[in-house]
Coordinates of C-alpha atoms and ligand atoms in Angstrom, one line a residue:
M1 CA -28.3 -30.5 -1.8
L2 CA -27.2 -27.7 -3.6
V3 CA -24.3 -26.0 -2.7
D4 CA -24.1 -22.2 -5.5
G5 CA -25.9 -25.2 -8.0
K6 CA -23.4 -27.3 -7.8
P7 CA -24.7 -30.8 -5.6
Y8 CA -23.2 -32.6 -2.8
R9 CA -22.8 -35.1 -0.4
T10 CA -21.2 -35.2 2.6
V11 CA -18.7 -38.2 1.6
W12 CA -18.1 -39.5 -1.0
L13 CA -15.6 -41.9 -3.1
E14 CA -13.1 -39.9 -5.4
S15 CA -12.6 -41.4 -8.7
A16 CA -8.9 -42.0 -7.5
A17 CA -7.8 -45.6 -5.8
R18 CA -8.3 -45.0 -2.8
S19 CA -9.7 -41.6 -2.0
V20 CA -12.7 -40.0 0.4
G21 CA -14.1 -36.9 -0.1
I22 CA -15.1 -34.7 2.4
I23 CA -16.3 -31.4 3.1
D24 CA -14.0 -29.9 6.1
Q25 CA -17.1 -28.0 8.2
R26 CA -15.0 -26.7 10.7
K27 CA -14.7 -24.1 8.5
L28 CA -18.1 -23.7 7.4
P29 CA -19.5 -21.2 6.8
F30 CA -17.1 -18.9 6.0
S31 CA -15.1 -21.0 3.4
F32 CA -16.0 -24.6 1.3
E33 CA -13.3 -26.8 1.2
T34 CA -13.3 -30.2 0.5
V35 CA -10.4 -32.4 1.5
E36 CA -9.3 -36.7 0.6
L37 CA -9.0 -38.7 3.4
T38 CA -6.6 -41.9 1.7
S39 CA -6.2 -43.4 5.0
T40 CA -8.1 -45.2 9.0
E41 CA -5.8 -42.8 9.9
E42 CA -6.9 -39.7 8.4
T43 CA -10.5 -40.4 8.7
A44 CA -9.7 -40.9 12.6
S45 CA -8.4 -37.7 12.5
A46 CA -10.7 -36.3 10.2
I47 CA -13.8 -37.6 12.7
L48 CA -12.2 -36.4 15.6
E49 CA -11.3 -33.4 15.2
M50 CA -14.7 -32.8 13.2
Y51 CA -14.1 -32.4 9.7
V52 CA -16.8 -33.8 9.7
R53 CA -19.7 -34.6 12.4
G54 CA -23.4 -35.6 13.6
A55 CA -24.2 -39.2 13.4
G56 CA -25.9 -39.7 10.2
C57 CA -22.5 -38.6 8.4
I58 CA -20.1 -40.5 11.4
G59 CA -21.8 -43.2 10.4
A60 CA -21.0 -42.6 7.2
V61 CA -17.4 -41.0 6.9
A62 CA -16.7 -44.6 9.1
A63 CA -18.7 -46.7 6.8
H64 CA -15.8 -45.1 3.9
G65 CA -12.6 -45.6 6.7
M66 CA -13.6 -49.1 7.0
Y67 CA -13.2 -49.8 2.9
L68 CA -9.6 -47.0 2.8
A69 CA -9.1 -49.5 6.0
S70 CA -9.8 -53.0 3.9
E71 CA -7.8 -51.5 1.5
E72 CA -4.5 -51.3 3.7
C73 CA -5.0 -54.7 5.4
R74 CA -5.4 -56.0 1.1
E75 CA -1.7 -54.8 1.0
K76 CA -0.1 -56.4 4.1
G77 CA -1.2 -59.8 2.2
L78 CA -2.9 -61.6 4.8
S79 CA -4.6 -64.6 5.2
S80 CA -8.3 -64.0 5.3
V81 CA -8.3 -64.7 9.1
D82 CA -5.5 -62.7 9.5
F83 CA -7.3 -59.7 6.9
D84 CA -10.3 -59.6 9.6
E85 CA -8.1 -59.4 12.7
C86 CA -6.9 -56.4 10.9
F87 CA -9.9 -54.9 9.3
R88 CA -11.2 -55.5 13.0
K89 CA -8.2 -53.8 14.9
K90 CA -9.0 -50.7 12.2
G91 CA -12.5 -50.5 12.9
N92 CA -11.9 -50.2 16.9
E93 CA -9.5 -46.9 15.7
L94 CA -12.2 -45.7 14.5
C95 CA -15.0 -46.2 17.1
A96 CA -12.7 -45.0 19.6
T97 CA -13.0 -41.5 18.0
R98 CA -16.0 -40.4 18.8
P99 CA -18.6 -42.6 21.7
T100 CA -21.6 -41.3 21.6
A101 CA -23.4 -41.6 18.2
V102 CA -24.3 -45.4 17.7
N103 CA -24.0 -44.6 14.0
L104 CA -20.4 -45.3 14.2
E105 CA -20.3 -48.4 15.4
W106 CA -23.1 -49.4 14.1
A107 CA -21.7 -49.0 10.7
V108 CA -17.9 -50.1 10.8
N109 CA -19.6 -53.6 12.9
R110 CA -21.8 -54.0 9.6
Q111 CA -18.5 -53.1 7.1
I112 CA -16.5 -56.1 9.9
E113 CA -20.3 -58.6 9.3
A114 CA -19.9 -58.1 5.3
V115 CA -15.9 -58.2 4.7
R116 CA -16.7 -61.7 7.2
E117 CA -18.6 -63.3 4.5
K118 CA -15.7 -62.8 1.6
D119 CA -12.9 -65.6 1.9
S120 CA -9.6 -63.1 -0.5
A121 CA -8.4 -59.5 -0.3
D122 CA -10.0 -58.5 -3.4
E123 CA -13.5 -60.2 -2.2
K124 CA -13.7 -58.1 1.4
V125 CA -11.7 -55.1 -0.5
Q126 CA -14.3 -55.1 -3.1
I127 CA -17.2 -55.3 -0.7
A128 CA -16.1 -52.8 1.8
R129 CA -16.0 -50.3 -1.3
D130 CA -19.1 -51.7 -2.0
L131 CA -21.1 -51.3 1.0
A132 CA -19.6 -47.8 2.1
R133 CA -22.0 -46.8 -0.5
I134 CA -24.6 -48.5 0.3
I135 CA -24.8 -46.6 3.8
S136 CA -24.5 -43.9 1.9
D137 CA -27.2 -43.8 0.0
E138 CA -29.2 -45.9 2.5
D139 CA -28.7 -42.8 4.7
A140 CA -29.4 -40.4 2.1
T141 CA -32.7 -42.5 1.9
W142 CA -34.2 -42.6 4.9
C143 CA -33.3 -39.2 5.1
K144 CA -35.8 -38.3 2.4
Q145 CA -38.4 -40.4 4.0
I146 CA -38.7 -39.1 7.7
G147 CA -39.1 -35.3 5.0
E148 CA -42.4 -37.1 3.7
H149 CA -43.7 -37.9 7.2
G150 CA -42.7 -34.8 9.1
L151 CA -43.8 -32.8 5.8
D152 CA -47.3 -33.8 7.0
L153 CA -46.5 -33.5 10.7
I154 CA -46.3 -29.3 9.8
R155 CA -48.6 -29.2 7.2
S156 CA -51.4 -30.4 10.3
L157 CA -49.7 -27.6 12.1
L158 CA -50.7 -25.1 9.7
S159 CA -54.7 -25.3 9.8
N160 CA -53.9 -23.4 13.6
K161 CA -51.8 -20.8 11.9
E162 CA -53.8 -17.4 10.7
S163 CA -53.6 -17.6 7.1
G164 CA -50.4 -16.5 5.5
D165 CA -47.9 -16.9 9.2
P166 CA -45.4 -19.1 9.1
V167 CA -45.3 -22.4 10.9
N168 CA -42.5 -21.4 14.0
I169 CA -40.5 -24.3 14.4
L170 CA -37.4 -25.1 16.9
T171 CA -34.1 -26.6 16.7
H172 CA -31.3 -27.2 18.1
C173 CA -27.0 -28.4 16.9
N174 CA -27.2 -29.9 12.8
A175 CA -29.4 -32.1 12.0
G176 CA -29.5 -30.7 8.5
W177 CA -28.0 -32.7 5.6
L178 CA -24.1 -31.7 6.8
A179 CA -25.3 -33.9 9.9
F180 CA -25.9 -36.7 7.2
V181 CA -24.7 -37.5 4.1
D182 CA -28.6 -35.6 2.8
H183 CA -31.0 -33.4 4.0
G184 CA -30.6 -34.0 6.8
S185 CA -33.4 -35.7 10.0
A186 CA -34.9 -32.5 11.7
T187 CA -34.4 -30.4 8.7
S188 CA -35.4 -33.1 6.4
P189 CA -39.6 -31.9 7.2
I190 CA -38.2 -28.1 7.4
Y191 CA -37.3 -28.6 3.4
A192 CA -39.9 -30.9 2.6
A193 CA -42.1 -28.2 4.1
H194 CA -40.6 -25.0 2.6
D195 CA -40.0 -26.5 -1.0
A196 CA -44.1 -27.8 -0.5
G197 CA -44.8 -23.9 -0.3
I198 CA -45.5 -24.3 3.3
P199 CA -44.8 -20.9 5.1
V200 CA -42.2 -21.9 7.8
H201 CA -39.5 -19.9 9.3
V202 CA -37.0 -22.2 11.7
W203 CA -35.7 -20.6 15.1
V204 CA -31.5 -22.1 15.3
D205 CA -30.3 -22.4 18.6
E206 CA -26.2 -21.8 18.2
T207 CA -25.7 -24.1 19.9
R208 CA -22.5 -23.5 22.8
P209 CA -20.1 -24.7 22.4
R210 CA -19.2 -25.3 18.7
N211 CA -21.4 -22.9 17.8
Q212 CA -23.4 -26.0 15.2
G213 CA -26.6 -24.5 15.1
A214 CA -25.7 -21.0 13.9
R215 CA -22.5 -21.4 11.3
L216 CA -24.0 -25.2 9.8
T217 CA -27.6 -24.7 10.1
A218 CA -28.4 -21.2 9.5
W219 CA -25.7 -21.7 6.8
E220 CA -27.8 -24.9 5.2
L221 CA -31.0 -22.9 5.6
G222 CA -30.2 -19.7 4.2
K223 CA -29.1 -21.3 1.3
H224 CA -31.5 -24.0 0.6
G225 CA -33.6 -19.9 1.2
V226 CA -35.7 -21.3 4.1
P227 CA -36.4 -18.2 6.8
H228 CA -34.7 -18.7 9.9
T229 CA -33.8 -16.4 13.1
V230 CA -30.4 -17.1 14.6
I231 CA -31.1 -16.9 19.1
P232 CA -28.8 -17.4 21.7
D233 CA -29.3 -21.2 23.0
N234 CA -31.4 -19.5 26.7
T235 CA -34.4 -17.8 24.7
G236 CA -35.9 -21.1 23.6
G237 CA -38.2 -21.2 26.4
H238 CA -39.5 -17.3 26.2
L239 CA -40.0 -18.0 22.7
M240 CA -42.5 -20.7 23.7
Q241 CA -44.2 -19.4 26.6
H242 CA -44.5 -16.8 24.3
G243 CA -46.9 -18.7 21.5
M244 CA -43.7 -18.0 19.2
V245 CA -42.7 -21.5 18.8
D246 CA -45.5 -23.9 17.3
L247 CA -42.8 -27.4 17.1
V248 CA -39.5 -28.2 18.1
I249 CA -37.6 -30.8 15.7
T250 CA -34.8 -32.1 17.2
G251 CA -32.2 -33.8 15.6
T252 CA -30.3 -37.2 17.4
D253 CA -26.6 -39.1 18.3
R254 CA -29.0 -42.2 19.7
T255 CA -31.5 -42.7 20.6
T256 CA -32.4 -45.7 23.0
H257 CA -35.3 -48.8 21.7
T258 CA -37.0 -47.2 25.1
G259 CA -37.4 -44.3 24.1
D260 CA -34.2 -42.7 25.6
V261 CA -32.9 -39.4 23.3
A262 CA -29.6 -38.6 23.7
N263 CA -28.6 -35.1 21.6
K264 CA -26.5 -32.1 21.1
I265 CA -25.8 -30.9 25.8
G266 CA -29.1 -28.7 25.8
T267 CA -31.6 -30.4 24.2
Y268 CA -33.3 -31.9 27.3
L269 CA -33.8 -28.2 28.7
K270 CA -35.6 -27.9 25.5
A271 CA -37.7 -29.8 26.0
L272 CA -38.7 -29.6 29.3
A273 CA -39.1 -26.3 28.5
A274 CA -41.6 -27.1 25.6
K275 CA -43.5 -30.4 27.6
D276 CA -44.2 -26.8 30.5
N277 CA -45.6 -24.9 27.3
G278 CA -47.5 -27.7 25.7
I279 CA -45.7 -28.0 22.6
P280 CA -44.8 -30.9 20.8
F281 CA -41.7 -32.3 20.8
Y282 CA -40.9 -34.2 18.5
V283 CA -36.9 -36.0 17.4
A284 CA -36.0 -37.0 14.0
L285 CA -34.2 -39.9 13.3
P286 CA -33.0 -42.6 10.6
S287 CA -33.0 -46.1 12.4
S288 CA -29.1 -46.4 11.6
T289 CA -29.1 -43.7 15.2
I290 CA -31.8 -47.0 17.5
D291 CA -29.7 -48.1 20.2
W292 CA -31.2 -51.7 19.5
E293 CA -29.5 -52.9 23.0
T294 CA -29.7 -49.7 26.0
R295 CA -32.5 -49.2 27.9
D296 CA -32.3 -46.8 30.2
G297 CA -30.6 -43.2 28.0
V298 CA -29.2 -41.7 31.0
A299 CA -27.8 -43.9 33.1
G300 CA -26.6 -46.0 30.0
V301 CA -25.7 -43.7 27.1
P302 CA -21.7 -42.7 27.3
I303 CA -21.5 -38.6 26.9
E304 CA -18.1 -37.1 25.4
K305 CA -16.7 -35.0 27.4
R306 CA -14.6 -32.7 25.1
G307 CA -12.0 -30.8 25.7
S308 CA -12.2 -27.1 27.6
E309 CA -11.0 -25.0 25.0
E310 CA -14.6 -25.0 23.2
V311 CA -16.2 -23.2 26.0
A312 CA -12.6 -21.2 26.8
M313 CA -12.7 -19.6 23.6
V314 CA -14.8 -18.5 20.5
S315 CA -14.0 -18.9 17.2
G316 CA -14.2 -16.8 14.1
V317 CA -13.7 -14.3 11.6
T318 CA -13.0 -10.5 11.2
D319 CA -14.0 -10.0 8.3
E320 CA -16.6 -12.2 6.8
K321 CA -15.1 -11.8 3.1
I322 CA -11.4 -13.3 3.8
Y323 CA -10.9 -16.5 5.8
E324 CA -8.8 -15.8 8.6
E325 CA -10.0 -17.6 11.8
T326 CA -9.4 -16.2 15.3
D327 CA -9.8 -18.0 18.4
V328 CA -10.8 -15.7 21.5
W329 CA -10.6 -16.8 25.3
I330 CA -13.8 -15.6 26.7
V331 CA -14.2 -17.2 30.1
S332 CA -11.7 -15.8 33.1
P333 CA -8.3 -17.1 32.7
G334 CA -7.7 -20.1 35.7
S335 CA -11.6 -21.2 35.8
P336 CA -12.3 -24.9 35.1
V337 CA -14.3 -25.1 32.7
A338 CA -16.5 -28.5 32.2
N339 CA -18.0 -29.8 28.5
Y340 CA -20.1 -32.5 28.0
A341 CA -21.4 -32.6 24.6
F342 CA -24.5 -34.3 25.1
D343 CA -27.7 -35.0 27.3
V344 CA -30.1 -37.6 27.4
T345 CA -34.1 -36.6 26.5
P346 CA -36.3 -39.2 28.9
S347 CA -38.7 -40.4 26.1
R348 CA -41.1 -39.2 28.7
L349 CA -41.1 -35.6 27.8
V350 CA -41.1 -36.3 24.4
T351 CA -44.0 -36.5 21.5
G352 CA -42.7 -38.6 19.1
L353 CA -39.9 -39.9 16.7
I354 CA -40.2 -39.4 13.0
T355 CA -37.9 -42.2 11.1
E356 CA -38.2 -43.7 7.2
R357 CA -40.8 -45.6 8.3
G358 CA -43.4 -43.4 9.6
I359 CA -43.5 -41.3 13.2
C360 CA -44.5 -43.4 16.7
E361 CA -44.2 -42.5 19.7
A362 CA -41.1 -42.7 21.6
S363 CA -41.6 -46.0 23.4
E364 CA -40.4 -49.4 23.7
S365 CA -43.8 -51.4 22.0
A366 CA -44.5 -47.8 19.6
I367 CA -40.7 -48.6 18.2
H368 CA -40.3 -52.5 18.4
A369 CA -43.8 -52.0 16.2
L370 CA -42.2 -49.8 13.6
F371 CA -39.1 -52.0 13.5
P372 CA -40.5 -55.6 14.6
E373 CA -37.9 -57.3 12.6
K374 CA -35.5 -55.8 15.3
Ligands
MRU1 O1 -20.9 -32.8 18.3 P1 -21.9 -33.0 17.0 O2 -21.6 -32.2 16.0 O3 -21.2 -34.5 15.8 O4 -23.0 -33.3 17.3 C1 -23.8 -34.4 17.1 C2 -25.0 -33.1 16.0 O5 -24.6 -32.3 15.7 C3 -26.3 -32.9 16.9 O6 -26.9 -33.2 18.7 C4 -27.2 -33.1 16.5 O7 -28.8 -32.2 16.2 C5 -27.8 -35.1 16.2 S1 -26.9 -35.3 15.1 C6 -27.7 -35.7 13.3

């Protein structure tokens, strides 16, 4: 996507050897800065500390981290078998950073399998570098295709509106291009509709505690000229009761092959409110986010717990033109806090899944019909 006229992806191979570029998303929307990663360790910290976040982006950055890992294993002058073991261990370090988004494990395992096929260290490094690029390109293509399928859905809702009124879409967290390599999942249909001249307006949940909606989704939509309004997380139900939401589209960090959707904490409550108000609740995802093993999302998806400071403190700037973030305490001193990063929306509350191959019901049979090779 364009940032002030310049095309960006969220991760790229730098022209200098052994270097991967990312956007430091922690500083958005107040400062746009890029960072170079040169080791597996730096990549793991960038994921853990949320320089990069969002399922697809984490997967693509991990794939690039595995390329850096392959360089580190080559440097040790190991036999093919020992190289593979060194590579696997570095993959485990990356996978340990964030447990919920399945794209991370998916990308790392894909790298491990690809590298095992080659004999020499040079070939292994080359294949890891090539695969990092392939995984990024695939992610961008799949997200674009999600936009094309979701566009039809948004267009179909336009016929229920008075002429000129926008289709009001509510989204939670950031499943935009920053959460992937490009285009985003939940935002891709929105960008496609806006670009096709369909009037859309987006209700952006602020998404406490880290405010990915208020900070990232609002920034993205603003840069693309999409009309939007940031709302506190508790507002969606009220808007739905008053006919102010036509459609909910969220992303997901892991969706089971039976259709249960793990996404940023608070998504489940939006799905309940949507069900109560008869509002379609769609989830947009590339197939790299499908967990092909877990059947019961509520019981089986690991839910990341993060530090209490994310809840107890809020971070922001006092002057929007000077990038100097200040953390302030907002919780009564001494009160314990809990920080569950994700929740699971059972498939029965999900109207449909928007994937790169089309839209399907959130059910085992429909998902497998769309991806028969699985
Ligand atoms: O904790 P994050 O920022 O990595 O959480 C991921 C998200 O932004 C959301 O849960 C998103 O809706 C799905 S990721 C495409």
